[in-house]
């Protein structure tokens, strides 16, 4: 590769160096990416060659990817998703093998946007497209220590006929994600939005009334919320944020039975509760996951999506941003939920929140992954 300091060249160099250990990509497109970057710079397109990754083999055809390319973004490769025959959706299969968590190689990165989160966390892409049908953007964002946004259901085109999945983005921060949003989300104006009046009225729930949360995960998130209060970023309201457990309703909708009586009852009850809650406060805060990243053997009896899939059923936009780390070095996510259609406002609130939290420690951790000796080339 010819020496250069372009953003795409730097991304490709990191992929070449790091991905043999992390397994975040299934395909990488160096020649096409460098050519697209030259074109974007020559045409003075607004994104100017921003290197991004796409989720899975079909990600390059997604609405978000096409919008980013039109604005001068450069897709550098397709990232891993769960392999065939898996009983859970919280790991990925890259070209070199099973995708690993960049902070703990013995743990999963989450999924199904597994490689997307790893690519962003390790600096192999500045952003990545994702899709979220139960927490598939937010869970890996939480477990890889990056920002992840699930958009309002129906806001952007989605191939999911059940209506549960919506497009999303992963980036190193909410501020970085705004470059994506400006060219993908409808209604995102070119002028910068005015600063939000602080403190933001918010409601915090550790468990949404039903989830069993790892005490250390809960403590990390609660400490982050307390810092937000102390910084004057949020003002907590005493409101009941208890919902009905959405597991059965989500499974019914995914299984093609959205009119099953119990599913209808749970969805209506939770929709009413969320409407009342978000009418009183623009922001709901929870842990993103009830657990820390599990091992590659699977999640056991714990639903990693316990705190995320309620908002796929209800359609609300939701984001995860880094809250801190557990004592054993696992990232923990703070989930932010806003009213339906308030995606742009949610990004602004996420920026305010992350600016008040300590800077996430840089990757790699002290025990940096050492890639194995380079084998035969697998790029196209």
Short mmCIF file of C-alpha atoms in Angstrom, two decimals:
data_model
loop_
_atom_site.label_atom_id
_atom_site.label_comp_id
_atom_site.label_asym_id
_atom_site.label_seq_id
_atom_site.Cartn_x
_atom_site.Cartn_y
_atom_site.Cartn_z
CA UNK A 1 0.00 0.00 0.00
CA UNK A 2 1.43 3.36 -1.02
CA UNK A 3 2.24 5.59 1.94
CA UNK A 4 -0.49 8.15 2.51
CA UNK A 5 -2.27 9.78 5.41
CA UNK A 6 -5.77 9.65 3.99
CA UNK A 7 -8.56 8.53 6.33
CA UNK A 8 -9.41 5.53 4.15
CA UNK A 9 -5.79 4.42 3.93
CA UNK A 10 -5.47 4.63 7.72
CA UNK A 11 -8.63 2.57 8.14
CA UNK A 12 -7.39 -0.06 5.69
CA UNK A 13 -4.02 -0.24 7.44
CA UNK A 14 -5.72 -0.88 10.79
CA UNK A 15 -7.93 -3.56 9.24
CA UNK A 16 -4.86 -5.28 7.78
CA UNK A 17 -3.05 -5.11 11.11
CA UNK A 18 -5.84 -5.83 13.59
CA UNK A 19 -8.54 -7.87 11.92
CA UNK A 20 -6.64 -11.17 11.84
CA UNK A 21 -7.08 -11.18 15.64
CA UNK A 22 -10.50 -9.51 15.95
CA UNK A 23 -12.33 -11.10 12.98
CA UNK A 24 -14.65 -8.13 12.46
CA UNK A 25 -14.82 -8.24 8.65
CA UNK A 26 -16.08 -10.78 6.17
CA UNK A 27 -14.93 -8.74 3.15
CA UNK A 28 -12.64 -5.75 2.66
CA UNK A 29 -12.60 -3.59 -0.49
CA UNK A 30 -9.29 -1.66 -0.55
CA UNK A 31 -9.06 -0.80 -4.26
CA UNK A 32 -12.67 0.29 -4.52
CA UNK A 33 -12.46 2.25 -1.28
CA UNK A 34 -9.37 4.21 -2.31
CA UNK A 35 -10.95 5.00 -5.66
CA UNK A 36 -14.17 6.18 -4.00
CA UNK A 37 -12.18 8.36 -1.64
CA UNK A 38 -10.36 10.08 -4.49
CA UNK A 39 -13.68 10.72 -6.21
CA UNK A 40 -15.32 12.07 -3.04
CA UNK A 41 -12.44 14.47 -2.43
CA UNK A 42 -12.30 15.56 -6.06
CA UNK A 43 -16.03 16.26 -6.13
CA UNK A 44 -15.89 17.97 -2.72
CA UNK A 45 -18.71 15.85 -1.37
CA UNK A 46 -19.70 16.71 2.20
CA UNK A 47 -18.39 13.55 3.89
CA UNK A 48 -15.12 13.88 2.00
CA UNK A 49 -14.17 10.20 2.06
CA UNK A 50 -15.36 9.24 5.56
CA UNK A 51 -14.50 5.51 5.92
CA UNK A 52 -17.43 3.45 7.16
CA UNK A 53 -18.28 -0.24 7.38
CA UNK A 54 -21.53 -1.96 6.45
CA UNK A 55 -23.30 -4.71 8.34
CA UNK A 56 -23.19 -8.13 6.75
CA UNK A 57 -23.09 -9.23 3.12
CA UNK A 58 -26.17 -7.23 2.13
CA UNK A 59 -25.25 -4.05 3.99
CA UNK A 60 -23.82 -2.29 0.97
CA UNK A 61 -27.31 -2.28 -0.58
CA UNK A 62 -29.00 -0.72 2.46
CA UNK A 63 -30.68 2.68 2.30
CA UNK A 64 -28.20 4.10 4.81
CA UNK A 65 -25.16 2.89 2.89
CA UNK A 66 -26.47 4.32 -0.36
CA UNK A 67 -27.13 7.69 1.27
CA UNK A 68 -23.67 7.78 2.83
CA UNK A 69 -21.97 6.90 -0.47
CA UNK A 70 -23.93 9.64 -2.24
CA UNK A 71 -22.64 12.12 0.36
CA UNK A 72 -19.03 11.05 -0.10
CA UNK A 73 -18.73 8.30 2.48
CA UNK A 74 -16.51 5.35 1.60
CA UNK A 75 -17.48 1.78 2.49
CA UNK A 76 -14.28 -0.11 3.36
CA UNK A 77 -15.82 -3.54 3.94
CA UNK A 78 -18.66 -5.72 5.19
CA UNK A 79 -18.67 -6.70 8.85
CA UNK A 80 -19.46 -9.98 10.55
CA UNK A 81 -22.87 -11.15 11.67
CA UNK A 82 -23.84 -14.39 13.46
CA UNK A 83 -22.93 -17.53 11.60
CA UNK A 84 -25.50 -20.05 10.37
CA UNK A 85 -27.01 -22.42 12.86
CA UNK A 86 -26.35 -20.34 15.98
CA UNK A 87 -28.92 -20.51 18.74
CA UNK A 88 -28.26 -16.93 19.78
CA UNK A 89 -27.47 -13.72 17.98
CA UNK A 90 -24.71 -12.21 20.10
CA UNK A 91 -21.58 -13.10 18.18
CA UNK A 92 -20.26 -12.84 14.65
CA UNK A 93 -18.32 -14.93 12.17
CA UNK A 94 -15.58 -13.04 10.31
CA UNK A 95 -13.39 -14.17 7.44
CA UNK A 96 -10.69 -15.34 9.87
CA UNK A 97 -12.99 -16.91 12.47
CA UNK A 98 -15.29 -16.03 15.32
CA UNK A 99 -15.51 -12.32 16.11
CA UNK A 100 -14.08 -11.46 19.53
CA UNK A 101 -14.75 -8.62 21.92
CA UNK A 102 -11.95 -6.07 21.51
CA UNK A 103 -11.71 -5.61 25.28
CA UNK A 104 -11.88 -9.28 26.28
CA UNK A 105 -11.10 -11.84 23.58
CA UNK A 106 -12.75 -14.55 25.67
CA UNK A 107 -16.07 -12.67 25.49
CA UNK A 108 -18.52 -12.00 22.69
CA UNK A 109 -18.87 -8.52 21.18
CA UNK A 110 -22.67 -8.78 21.13
CA UNK A 111 -24.78 -8.93 18.01
CA UNK A 112 -26.06 -9.16 15.52
CA UNK A 113 -24.09 -6.04 14.50
CA UNK A 114 -21.05 -7.77 15.98
CA UNK A 115 -18.32 -6.88 13.53
CA UNK A 116 -19.70 -3.38 13.09
CA UNK A 117 -19.17 -2.59 16.77
CA UNK A 118 -15.71 -4.17 16.83
CA UNK A 119 -14.63 -2.30 13.70
CA UNK A 120 -15.63 1.03 15.24
CA UNK A 121 -14.17 0.26 18.67
CA UNK A 122 -10.80 -0.70 17.18
CA UNK A 123 -10.67 2.30 14.84
CA UNK A 124 -10.98 0.20 11.67
CA UNK A 125 -13.90 2.39 10.56
CA UNK A 126 -15.16 5.74 11.75
CA UNK A 127 -18.77 4.55 11.67
CA UNK A 128 -20.72 1.47 10.69
CA UNK A 129 -24.25 0.80 9.58
CA UNK A 130 -26.35 -1.60 11.63
CA UNK A 131 -29.81 -2.99 12.04
CA UNK A 132 -31.63 -3.42 15.34
CA UNK A 133 -34.53 -5.85 15.75
CA UNK A 134 -34.16 -6.60 19.45
CA UNK A 135 -31.01 -4.75 20.49
CA UNK A 136 -28.71 -5.71 17.62
CA UNK A 137 -27.08 -2.27 17.51
CA UNK A 138 -27.34 -1.28 21.16
CA UNK A 139 -26.08 -4.53 22.73
CA UNK A 140 -22.80 -4.67 20.75
CA UNK A 141 -22.36 -0.92 21.21
CA UNK A 142 -22.62 -1.40 24.97
CA UNK A 143 -20.29 -4.40 25.07
CA UNK A 144 -17.66 -2.85 22.79
CA UNK A 145 -17.66 0.59 24.44
CA UNK A 146 -19.00 2.65 21.53
CA UNK A 147 -22.12 4.64 20.68
CA UNK A 148 -25.05 2.92 18.97
CA UNK A 149 -28.39 4.33 17.79
CA UNK A 150 -31.59 2.49 16.87
CA UNK A 151 -33.81 4.82 14.89
CA UNK A 152 -37.57 5.12 15.26
CA UNK A 153 -39.19 2.08 13.70
CA UNK A 154 -40.41 2.91 10.20
CA UNK A 155 -38.38 6.10 9.93
CA UNK A 156 -35.94 4.50 7.48
CA UNK A 157 -36.54 1.65 5.03
CA UNK A 158 -36.09 -1.82 6.51
CA UNK A 159 -36.39 -5.27 4.93
CA UNK A 160 -37.92 -6.67 8.13
CA UNK A 161 -41.58 -7.41 7.46
CA UNK A 162 -42.43 -7.78 11.15
CA UNK A 163 -41.69 -4.10 11.78
CA UNK A 164 -39.41 -4.90 14.72
CA UNK A 165 -36.12 -4.00 13.06
CA UNK A 166 -34.95 -0.52 12.23
CA UNK A 167 -31.76 0.92 10.80
CA UNK A 168 -29.04 2.16 13.08
CA UNK A 169 -25.49 3.40 13.28
CA UNK A 170 -22.44 2.69 15.42
CA UNK A 171 -19.75 5.31 15.99
CA UNK A 172 -17.10 6.20 18.54
CA UNK A 173 -19.40 8.87 19.99
CA UNK A 174 -22.76 10.54 19.55
CA UNK A 175 -20.93 13.53 18.10
CA UNK A 176 -19.35 11.27 15.45
CA UNK A 177 -22.72 9.65 14.74
CA UNK A 178 -24.17 13.04 13.83
CA UNK A 179 -22.10 13.03 10.61
CA UNK A 180 -24.04 9.89 9.66
CA UNK A 181 -27.36 11.31 10.81
CA UNK A 182 -27.01 14.51 8.85
CA UNK A 183 -27.07 12.56 5.59
CA UNK A 184 -29.37 9.66 6.49
CA UNK A 185 -32.06 10.83 8.90
CA UNK A 186 -34.96 12.80 7.40
CA UNK A 187 -35.49 16.20 8.94
CA UNK A 188 -31.89 16.63 10.04
CA UNK A 189 -31.16 20.23 9.06
CA UNK A 190 -27.80 21.42 7.83
CA UNK A 191 -27.37 24.14 10.51
CA UNK A 192 -26.18 22.88 13.87
CA UNK A 193 -28.99 22.48 16.37
CA UNK A 194 -28.98 24.98 19.25
CA UNK A 195 -27.68 23.70 22.58
CA UNK A 196 -30.30 21.90 24.65
CA UNK A 197 -31.45 23.61 27.83
CA UNK A 198 -29.99 21.79 30.80
CA UNK A 199 -30.69 19.96 33.00
CA UNK A 200 -32.70 17.50 30.93
CA UNK A 201 -35.71 16.08 32.79
CA UNK A 202 -35.16 12.32 32.84
CA UNK A 203 -36.44 9.14 34.44
CA UNK A 204 -34.06 6.39 35.48
CA UNK A 205 -35.00 2.74 35.76
CA UNK A 206 -32.53 0.03 36.64
CA UNK A 207 -34.73 -2.86 35.48
CA UNK A 208 -37.88 -1.49 33.75
CA UNK A 209 -39.81 -3.34 36.42
CA UNK A 210 -39.00 -6.91 35.38
CA UNK A 211 -35.35 -7.54 34.42
CA UNK A 212 -32.73 -9.14 36.66
CA UNK A 213 -29.65 -6.96 36.35
CA UNK A 214 -26.08 -7.91 37.26
CA UNK A 215 -25.37 -5.85 40.41
CA UNK A 216 -22.04 -4.58 39.09
CA UNK A 217 -23.58 -3.54 35.77
CA UNK A 218 -26.31 -1.73 37.70
CA UNK A 219 -23.71 -0.01 39.90
CA UNK A 220 -21.68 1.23 36.91
CA UNK A 221 -24.78 2.68 35.25
CA UNK A 222 -26.10 4.21 38.46
CA UNK A 223 -22.73 5.88 39.05
CA UNK A 224 -22.89 7.34 35.53
CA UNK A 225 -26.41 8.66 36.15
CA UNK A 226 -25.28 10.19 39.45
CA UNK A 227 -22.46 11.98 37.61
CA UNK A 228 -24.98 13.37 35.13
CA UNK A 229 -27.07 14.71 37.98
CA UNK A 230 -24.04 16.21 39.73
CA UNK A 231 -22.92 17.86 36.49
CA UNK A 232 -26.33 19.47 35.98
CA UNK A 233 -26.92 17.54 32.76
CA UNK A 234 -30.04 15.69 33.90
CA UNK A 235 -32.66 16.20 36.57
CA UNK A 236 -34.24 12.96 37.69
CA UNK A 237 -38.01 12.83 38.07
CA UNK A 238 -39.71 10.42 40.42
CA UNK A 239 -41.82 8.51 37.92
CA UNK A 240 -42.78 4.86 37.65
CA UNK A 241 -40.95 3.37 34.66
CA UNK A 242 -42.17 -0.20 35.14
CA UNK A 243 -43.20 -2.01 31.95
CA UNK A 244 -44.60 -5.45 31.31
CA UNK A 245 -41.95 -7.99 30.30
CA UNK A 246 -42.01 -7.86 26.46
CA UNK A 247 -40.32 -11.23 25.83
CA UNK A 248 -43.46 -13.15 24.92
CA UNK A 249 -44.91 -10.33 22.84
CA UNK A 250 -41.66 -9.88 20.92
CA UNK A 251 -41.50 -13.61 20.19
CA UNK A 252 -45.12 -13.61 18.98
CA UNK A 253 -44.52 -10.73 16.60
CA UNK A 254 -41.29 -12.24 15.32
CA UNK A 255 -43.09 -15.54 14.86
CA UNK A 256 -45.80 -13.97 12.69
CA UNK A 257 -48.56 -13.70 15.32
CA UNK A 258 -48.75 -9.97 16.09
CA UNK A 259 -52.48 -10.20 16.90
CA UNK A 260 -52.07 -12.86 19.56
CA UNK A 261 -54.16 -11.59 22.52
CA UNK A 262 -51.30 -11.56 25.03
CA UNK A 263 -48.98 -9.77 22.60
CA UNK A 264 -51.63 -7.13 21.91
CA UNK A 265 -52.25 -6.65 25.63
CA UNK A 266 -48.55 -6.23 26.48
CA UNK A 267 -47.90 -3.86 23.61
CA UNK A 268 -50.88 -1.64 24.42
CA UNK A 269 -50.02 -1.49 28.11
CA UNK A 270 -46.37 -0.64 27.47
CA UNK A 271 -47.23 1.90 24.78
CA UNK A 272 -49.57 3.69 27.20
CA UNK A 273 -46.97 3.68 29.98
CA UNK A 274 -44.20 4.95 27.71
CA UNK A 275 -46.43 7.66 26.26
CA UNK A 276 -47.21 8.97 29.74
CA UNK A 277 -43.61 8.68 30.85
CA UNK A 278 -42.08 10.49 27.86
CA UNK A 279 -44.76 13.18 28.00
CA UNK A 280 -43.46 14.06 31.46
CA UNK A 281 -39.76 13.72 30.67
CA UNK A 282 -38.03 13.70 27.26
CA UNK A 283 -35.54 11.05 28.31
CA UNK A 284 -35.67 7.57 29.82
CA UNK A 285 -32.39 6.13 31.13
CA UNK A 286 -31.65 2.43 31.77
CA UNK A 287 -28.72 0.04 31.57
CA UNK A 288 -28.42 -1.15 27.97
CA UNK A 289 -28.05 -4.79 28.97
CA UNK A 290 -28.76 -6.62 32.22
CA UNK A 291 -25.46 -8.47 31.95
CA UNK A 292 -21.86 -8.01 30.95
CA UNK A 293 -20.50 -9.65 27.78
CA UNK A 294 -20.83 -13.41 28.06
CA UNK A 295 -18.42 -16.05 26.79
CA UNK A 296 -18.46 -17.50 23.29
CA UNK A 297 -20.34 -20.57 24.47
CA UNK A 298 -23.55 -18.55 24.69
CA UNK A 299 -25.60 -16.40 27.08
CA UNK A 300 -27.06 -19.14 29.24
CA UNK A 301 -30.48 -18.34 30.67
CA UNK A 302 -30.06 -14.54 30.61
CA UNK A 303 -31.66 -12.50 27.83
CA UNK A 304 -29.08 -9.88 26.86
CA UNK A 305 -31.94 -8.07 25.11
CA UNK A 306 -34.13 -7.85 28.21
CA UNK A 307 -33.82 -4.06 28.42
CA UNK A 308 -33.70 -3.28 24.69
CA UNK A 309 -36.42 -5.19 22.83
CA UNK A 310 -39.30 -3.37 24.51
CA UNK A 311 -38.40 -0.40 22.29
CA UNK A 312 -38.40 -2.49 19.13
CA UNK A 313 -41.97 -3.42 19.98
CA UNK A 314 -42.94 0.16 20.82
CA UNK A 315 -40.90 1.74 18.01
CA UNK A 316 -39.14 4.37 20.13
CA UNK A 317 -35.65 5.53 19.16
CA UNK A 318 -33.02 4.36 21.61
CA UNK A 319 -29.27 4.71 21.95
CA UNK A 320 -26.46 3.19 23.97
CA UNK A 321 -23.40 5.10 25.04
CA UNK A 322 -20.44 4.06 27.20
CA UNK A 323 -21.06 4.29 30.94
CA UNK A 324 -17.86 2.70 32.26
CA UNK A 325 -16.32 -0.68 32.92
CA UNK A 326 -16.87 -3.54 35.32
CA UNK A 327 -13.97 -4.63 37.51
CA UNK A 328 -13.05 -7.40 35.09
CA UNK A 329 -12.64 -4.99 32.18
CA UNK A 330 -15.99 -5.32 30.43
CA UNK A 331 -17.64 -2.20 28.95
CA UNK A 332 -21.10 -1.24 30.23
CA UNK A 333 -23.68 0.76 28.28
CA UNK A 334 -26.19 3.42 29.33
CA UNK A 335 -29.40 3.32 27.28
CA UNK A 336 -31.24 6.52 26.33
CA UNK A 337 -34.82 6.35 25.04
CA UNK A 338 -36.84 9.24 23.58
CA UNK A 339 -40.28 9.78 22.08
CA UNK A 340 -41.12 8.30 18.69
CA UNK A 341 -39.73 10.46 15.91
CA UNK A 342 -37.43 12.37 18.27
CA UNK A 343 -34.27 10.87 16.76
CA UNK A 344 -32.56 14.18 16.16
CA UNK A 345 -33.37 15.35 19.69
CA UNK A 346 -32.12 12.02 21.06
CA UNK A 347 -28.76 12.54 19.36
CA UNK A 348 -28.54 16.00 20.89
CA UNK A 349 -29.36 14.63 24.34
CA UNK A 350 -26.81 11.86 23.86
CA UNK A 351 -24.14 14.46 23.05
CA UNK A 352 -24.96 16.36 26.21
CA UNK A 353 -24.85 13.17 28.27
CA UNK A 354 -21.55 11.91 26.90
CA UNK A 355 -19.89 15.29 27.39
CA UNK A 356 -20.60 15.01 31.12
CA UNK A 357 -19.25 11.47 31.49
CA UNK A 358 -15.55 10.56 31.80
CA UNK A 359 -13.81 9.92 28.52
CA UNK A 360 -13.84 6.23 27.73
CA UNK A 361 -10.38 4.76 28.03
CA UNK A 362 -8.78 4.35 24.61
CA UNK A 363 -8.59 1.03 22.85
CA UNK A 364 -6.55 -1.16 22.86
CA UNK A 365 -6.52 -2.20 26.51
CA UNK A 366 -3.14 -2.88 28.14
CA UNK A 367 -3.22 -6.48 26.89
CA UNK A 368 -3.45 -5.54 23.21
CA UNK A 369 -4.37 -8.35 20.87
CA UNK A 370 -1.34 -9.47 18.89
CA UNK A 371 -2.38 -10.57 15.40
CA UNK A 372 -1.07 -13.92 14.26
CA UNK A 373 1.36 -14.13 11.39
CA UNK A 374 -0.37 -13.01 8.21
CA UNK A 375 -1.73 -15.87 6.16
CA UNK A 376 -2.93 -15.93 2.56
CA UNK A 377 -4.74 -12.81 1.39
CA UNK A 378 -8.54 -13.00 1.63
CA UNK A 379 -9.35 -9.55 0.28
CA UNK A 380 -11.05 -8.77 -2.98
#
